Coordinates of C-alpha atoms and ligand atoms in Angstrom, one line a residue:
M1 CA -23.4 25.4 23.8
A2 CA -21.0 24.1 26.5
I3 CA -21.5 23.6 30.2
V4 CA -19.2 26.1 32.1
F5 CA -18.2 26.0 35.8
S6 CA -16.0 28.4 37.8
G7 CA -15.7 29.9 41.2
V8 CA -13.9 32.2 43.6
R9 CA -12.9 31.6 47.2
P10 CA -14.5 34.1 49.5
S11 CA -11.2 34.3 51.4
G12 CA -10.7 38.1 51.3
E13 CA -11.2 41.1 49.1
I14 CA -12.0 40.2 45.4
H15 CA -9.2 41.9 43.5
L16 CA -8.2 42.9 39.9
G17 CA -6.6 39.5 39.3
N18 CA -9.9 37.6 40.1
Y19 CA -11.8 40.2 37.9
L20 CA -9.6 40.3 34.9
G21 CA -8.4 36.7 35.0
A22 CA -11.8 35.1 35.7
I23 CA -15.0 37.1 36.5
K24 CA -14.9 39.4 33.3
V25 CA -14.6 36.3 31.1
W26 CA -17.5 34.6 32.8
V27 CA -19.7 37.5 31.8
E28 CA -18.9 36.9 28.1
L29 CA -19.3 33.1 28.4
Q30 CA -22.8 33.4 29.8
R31 CA -24.0 34.9 26.5
E32 CA -23.6 31.5 24.7
H33 CA -23.2 28.8 27.3
Q34 CA -24.9 27.2 30.3
C35 CA -22.8 28.6 33.2
F36 CA -22.6 27.6 36.8
Y37 CA -20.8 30.3 38.9
C38 CA -20.1 29.4 42.5
I39 CA -18.8 31.0 45.6
V40 CA -16.6 28.3 46.9
D41 CA -16.8 28.8 50.7
L42 CA -15.7 25.2 51.4
H43 CA -12.4 26.0 49.7
A44 CA -12.1 29.3 51.7
I45 CA -11.9 27.3 54.9
S46 CA -9.0 25.1 53.7
T47 CA -6.6 27.9 54.8
P48 CA -6.7 29.8 58.2
Y49 CA -9.8 32.1 58.3
N50 CA -11.9 34.1 60.7
P51 CA -15.5 32.6 60.9
K52 CA -16.8 36.1 61.6
D53 CA -15.6 37.4 58.2
L54 CA -16.8 34.5 56.1
K55 CA -20.4 35.7 55.5
K56 CA -19.2 39.2 54.8
N57 CA -16.7 37.9 52.3
I58 CA -19.4 35.7 50.7
V59 CA -21.8 38.6 50.3
K60 CA -19.0 40.9 48.8
T61 CA -17.9 38.1 46.4
C62 CA -21.5 37.6 45.2
L63 CA -21.9 41.4 44.8
A64 CA -18.8 41.5 42.7
Y65 CA -20.2 38.8 40.4
L66 CA -23.5 40.7 40.1
V67 CA -21.9 44.1 39.4
A68 CA -19.5 42.7 36.9
G69 CA -22.5 41.5 35.0
I70 CA -23.3 37.9 36.0
D71 CA -27.0 37.5 35.4
S72 CA -28.5 35.2 38.0
K73 CA -31.4 34.5 35.6
K74 CA -29.2 33.3 32.8
S75 CA -26.4 31.7 34.9
V76 CA -26.7 29.5 38.0
L77 CA -25.1 31.6 40.7
F78 CA -24.8 29.8 44.1
L79 CA -23.0 29.1 47.3
Q80 CA -21.1 25.8 47.3
S81 CA -21.9 24.8 50.9
L82 CA -25.7 25.0 50.1
V83 CA -25.2 22.1 47.7
P84 CA -24.0 19.1 49.8
E85 CA -23.5 17.0 46.6
H86 CA -20.2 18.7 46.1
T87 CA -18.7 17.1 49.2
E88 CA -20.3 13.8 48.6
L89 CA -18.8 13.6 45.1
A90 CA -15.5 14.7 46.4
W91 CA -15.4 11.8 48.7
L92 CA -16.3 9.4 45.8
L93 CA -13.6 10.9 43.5
G94 CA -11.0 10.9 46.4
T95 CA -11.1 7.1 46.2
L96 CA -9.5 7.3 42.8
V97 CA -6.7 9.8 43.5
P98 CA -3.1 8.7 44.5
V99 CA -1.8 10.8 47.3
G100 CA 1.3 11.7 45.3
D101 CA -0.9 13.4 42.7
L102 CA -2.0 15.8 45.5
T103 CA 1.3 16.4 47.2
R104 CA 3.0 17.4 43.9
M105 CA 0.5 20.3 43.4
T106 CA 2.4 23.6 43.3
Q107 CA -0.4 25.6 45.0
Y108 CA -0.5 23.0 47.9
K109 CA 3.3 23.4 48.3
E110 CA 3.1 27.2 48.2
K111 CA 0.2 27.4 50.6
V112 CA 1.8 25.0 53.1
K113 CA 4.9 27.3 53.0
K114 CA 2.8 30.4 53.4
H115 CA 0.5 29.2 56.2
K116 CA 3.1 26.8 57.7
Q117 CA 0.4 24.1 58.1
A118 CA -0.2 21.0 56.0
K119 CA -3.9 20.2 56.6
A120 CA -5.7 17.3 55.0
G121 CA -8.4 19.8 53.7
L122 CA -5.7 21.8 51.9
L123 CA -4.2 18.6 50.4
N124 CA -7.7 17.5 49.2
Y125 CA -8.6 20.9 47.8
P126 CA -8.1 19.8 44.1
I127 CA -10.4 16.8 44.7
L128 CA -13.2 19.1 45.9
Q129 CA -12.4 21.4 43.0
S130 CA -12.7 18.5 40.6
A131 CA -16.0 17.5 42.2
D132 CA -17.3 21.1 41.8
I133 CA -16.6 20.9 38.0
L134 CA -17.6 17.3 37.3
L135 CA -20.8 17.5 39.4
Y136 CA -22.3 19.6 36.5
R137 CA -20.4 17.6 33.8
A138 CA -18.8 20.9 32.9
E139 CA -16.7 21.1 29.7
L140 CA -15.1 24.5 30.1
V141 CA -13.5 26.1 33.2
P142 CA -12.5 29.8 32.9
V143 CA -9.7 30.3 35.3
G144 CA -6.4 32.2 35.8
R145 CA -3.1 30.5 34.9
D146 CA -2.4 29.5 38.5
Q147 CA -5.3 27.0 38.3
I148 CA -4.1 25.1 35.2
Q149 CA -2.4 22.3 37.1
H150 CA -5.6 21.7 39.1
I151 CA -7.7 21.5 35.9
E152 CA -5.2 19.0 34.5
L153 CA -5.6 16.8 37.6
C154 CA -9.4 17.1 37.2
R155 CA -9.2 15.8 33.7
E156 CA -7.0 12.9 34.9
I157 CA -9.6 12.1 37.7
A158 CA -12.5 12.3 35.1
S159 CA -10.7 10.0 32.7
R160 CA -9.8 7.5 35.5
F161 CA -13.4 7.4 36.6
N162 CA -14.5 6.8 33.0
R163 CA -12.0 4.0 32.5
T164 CA -12.9 2.4 35.8
F165 CA -16.7 2.7 35.9
G166 CA -17.8 3.6 32.4
K167 CA -17.8 6.8 30.4
F168 CA -19.7 9.5 32.2
F169 CA -17.7 12.7 32.6
P170 CA -16.6 15.0 29.8
L171 CA -12.9 16.0 30.1
P172 CA -13.1 19.7 31.1
K173 CA -10.8 22.2 29.4
P174 CA -9.4 25.3 31.0
F175 CA -10.3 28.6 29.4
L176 CA -7.6 31.3 29.8
S177 CA -8.1 35.0 29.2
E178 CA -5.7 37.7 28.4
G179 CA -5.7 38.6 32.1
E180 CA -4.6 35.1 33.0
K181 CA -1.9 36.4 35.3
I182 CA -2.2 39.8 36.9
R183 CA 0.8 40.4 39.1
S184 CA 1.2 41.8 42.6
L185 CA 1.7 45.6 42.8
T186 CA 4.5 45.2 45.4
D187 CA 6.2 42.2 43.9
P188 CA 5.5 41.8 40.2
T189 CA 7.4 38.5 40.0
K190 CA 4.3 37.0 41.9
K191 CA 0.7 36.9 41.0
M192 CA -1.8 39.3 42.7
S193 CA -3.4 37.4 45.6
K194 CA -6.1 38.3 48.1
T195 CA -4.3 36.8 51.1
D196 CA -1.2 39.0 50.5
N197 CA -0.4 42.4 51.9
P198 CA -3.4 44.7 50.9
Q199 CA -0.9 47.1 49.2
S200 CA -0.2 44.3 46.7
Y201 CA -3.7 44.2 45.2
I202 CA -6.5 46.5 44.2
S203 CA -9.8 45.4 45.7
L204 CA -12.9 45.9 43.5
F205 CA -14.3 47.8 46.4
D206 CA -11.3 50.1 47.3
P207 CA -12.1 53.8 47.6
P208 CA -10.6 56.1 45.0
D209 CA -7.9 57.6 47.2
L210 CA -6.6 54.1 48.1
I211 CA -6.6 53.0 44.4
Y212 CA -4.6 56.1 43.6
Q213 CA -2.2 55.6 46.4
K214 CA -1.6 51.9 45.6
I215 CA -1.1 52.4 41.9
L216 CA 1.3 55.3 42.4
K217 CA 3.3 53.2 44.9
A218 CA 3.3 50.1 42.5
V219 CA 6.8 48.7 42.2
T220 CA 8.2 49.4 38.6
D221 CA 11.4 48.6 36.9
S222 CA 14.7 50.2 36.3
G223 CA 14.9 52.5 33.2
K224 CA 12.4 54.9 31.9
E225 CA 10.9 53.3 28.8
I226 CA 7.2 52.3 28.9
R227 CA 7.4 49.0 27.1
F228 CA 5.6 45.6 27.4
S229 CA 8.2 43.0 28.3
P230 CA 7.0 40.7 31.1
L231 CA 10.4 39.1 31.6
K232 CA 12.5 42.3 31.5
K233 CA 10.0 44.8 32.8
P234 CA 7.4 42.8 34.9
G235 CA 6.2 45.9 36.9
I236 CA 5.5 48.2 33.9
S237 CA 4.2 45.3 31.8
N238 CA 1.7 44.5 34.5
L239 CA 0.4 48.1 34.6
L240 CA 0.2 48.1 30.8
L241 CA -1.7 44.9 30.7
I242 CA -4.2 46.2 33.3
Y243 CA -4.5 49.4 31.4
A244 CA -5.2 47.6 28.2
L245 CA -7.8 45.2 29.7
I246 CA -9.7 47.9 31.4
S247 CA -9.6 50.4 28.5
G248 CA -10.3 47.7 25.9
K249 CA -7.3 48.9 23.9
E250 CA -4.5 46.7 22.4
I251 CA -1.3 46.7 24.5
K252 CA 0.6 48.1 21.5
K253 CA -1.8 51.0 21.3
V254 CA -1.3 51.7 25.0
E255 CA 2.5 51.6 24.6
E256 CA 2.1 54.1 21.7
D257 CA -0.1 56.4 23.7
F258 CA 2.5 56.5 26.5
E259 CA 5.6 56.7 24.3
G260 CA 8.0 59.3 25.7
K261 CA 5.9 59.8 28.8
S262 CA 7.0 59.0 32.4
Y263 CA 6.1 56.0 34.6
L264 CA 4.3 58.6 36.8
E265 CA 2.1 59.7 34.0
L266 CA 1.2 56.1 33.2
K267 CA 0.4 55.4 36.8
K268 CA -1.8 58.5 37.2
S269 CA -3.7 57.7 34.1
L270 CA -4.2 54.0 35.1
A271 CA -5.4 55.1 38.6
E272 CA -8.0 57.4 37.1
L273 CA -9.1 54.6 34.7
L274 CA -9.5 52.2 37.6
I275 CA -11.3 54.6 39.8
D276 CA -14.0 55.0 37.0
E277 CA -14.1 51.3 36.2
L278 CA -14.6 50.3 39.8
E279 CA -17.1 53.0 40.8
P280 CA -20.2 50.7 40.3
F281 CA -18.7 48.2 42.8
R282 CA -18.3 50.8 45.5
L283 CA -21.8 52.2 44.9
A284 CA -23.3 48.8 45.0
L285 CA -22.0 48.2 48.5
K286 CA -24.5 50.9 49.7
E287 CA -27.3 49.9 47.4
H288 CA -27.7 46.2 48.1
S289 CA -28.6 44.5 51.4
E290 CA -27.0 41.3 52.7
S291 CA -30.4 39.5 52.8
E292 CA -31.0 40.3 49.1
I293 CA -27.7 38.8 48.1
I294 CA -28.2 35.7 50.3
K295 CA -31.6 35.2 48.6
V296 CA -29.9 35.1 45.2
L297 CA -27.5 32.5 46.4
K298 CA -30.2 30.3 47.9
E299 CA -32.3 30.4 44.8
G300 CA -29.3 29.5 42.7
A301 CA -28.5 26.6 44.9
E302 CA -32.0 25.2 44.4
K303 CA -31.3 25.2 40.6
A304 CA -27.8 23.8 41.0
K305 CA -29.2 21.0 43.2
E306 CA -31.5 19.8 40.4
V307 CA -28.5 19.1 38.2
A308 CA -26.2 18.0 41.0
Q309 CA -28.6 15.4 42.4
E310 CA -29.3 13.8 39.0
N311 CA -25.6 13.5 38.1
L312 CA -24.6 12.3 41.6
A313 CA -27.3 9.6 41.4
Q314 CA -25.8 8.4 38.1
V315 CA -22.2 8.4 39.5
K316 CA -23.3 6.3 42.5
E317 CA -25.2 3.9 40.2
L318 CA -22.0 3.4 38.1
M319 CA -19.9 2.9 41.2
G320 CA -22.3 0.2 42.5
L321 CA -23.5 2.4 45.4
R322 CA -27.3 1.7 44.9
V323 CA -29.1 -0.7 47.1
Ligands
LIG1 N1 -3.5 37.3 39.9 C1 -4.4 36.6 39.2 N2 -4.4 36.8 37.9 C2 -5.4 36.2 37.1 N3 -6.3 35.4 37.6 C3 -6.3 35.2 39.0 N4 -7.0 34.4 39.8 C4 -6.6 34.5 41.0 N5 -5.5 35.4 41.1 C5 -5.3 35.8 39.8 C6 -8.1 33.6 39.3 O1 -9.3 34.0 40.0 C7 -10.1 32.9 40.2 C8 -10.5 32.8 41.7 O2 -9.4 32.5 42.4 P1 -9.6 31.9 43.9 O3 -10.1 32.9 44.8 O4 -10.4 30.7 43.8 O5 -8.2 31.4 44.4 P2 -6.8 31.8 44.1 O6 -6.3 31.5 42.8 O7 -6.0 31.2 45.2 O8 -6.8 33.4 44.3 P3 -6.1 34.3 45.3 O9 -6.6 35.7 45.1 O10 -4.6 34.1 45.2 O11 -6.6 33.9 46.7 P4 -5.9 33.3 47.9 O12 -5.0 34.4 48.3 O13 -7.1 33.1 48.9 O14 -5.3 32.0 47.6 C9 -9.3 31.7 39.8 O15 -9.8 31.3 38.4 C10 -8.0 32.1 39.7 O16 -7.2 31.5 38.7

């Protein structure tokens, strides 16, 4: 049994990329492992956001976890900002990280370009992310491909700590799924992202007519052949991958099923598949109250704190911060 940690930023609508690249895998991992699943609100505020939307996004993110199958009795499901040990450990770890290790992070460079602002919080994001993981001495981190560089940095920080103060942290490994990179519907050369144009992603809570409309408008490739080839046909390959992951079929089988059929036929079938798959998310919005969800997160935070406080105390001891 391994210790697992992962999280999603409540920075907008949870989309198919978050679901297929991360959350669906978390559900499988909780069967065998001790999992900590977090809603990382302190990361969400590292890019421009509206404070009025934050709570709504936290509640919807938690609802997405629960409907996807995260069991709050088996896994520790909690809100990051309710466990202040995350930020304290981030400060401690920050004393070990060269600034150059942070400025070279691809996501930092991309987000600075996108938001036209280079804030210290954004630069330090990977330190807080490392603290999130190391606070629970996690060994496995299920993430999408975009997060690999941050997990490598986390391993580097853990091993620098171990060399400097004594062995304490395991070196966490990333865990990638087949849905490691779901692409944007409007620009399949890019990953699907929640802070992009809403046409580019399918939210888990989108109504059926919107899902249908977005999939039918998805950018495809020249030619007519339905073939999986991410380099030559990124648009169609993305739709085939989503189809395969949702239906549970092999990509080859989906290709065979659509042999000789048109792009439109594939899109219509995929839209119907998604409308069915995502129905429980839409229904749950009406069935669960905000207070019920917040209660789950608070109870989870109490469980997380027990582990976090114990591990942080040992880190401080090793760093000589005990008087
Ligand atoms: N397109 C994707 N394909 C596969 N996995 C993805 N993930 C994100 N996008 C895709 C994975 O989902 C988890 C949560 O991501 P996040 O919310 O913490 O941050 P992110 O990677 O920055 O996701 P977004 O949607 O692009 O958000 P914004 O626009 O706020 O930056 C991670 O495991 C991530 O890899």
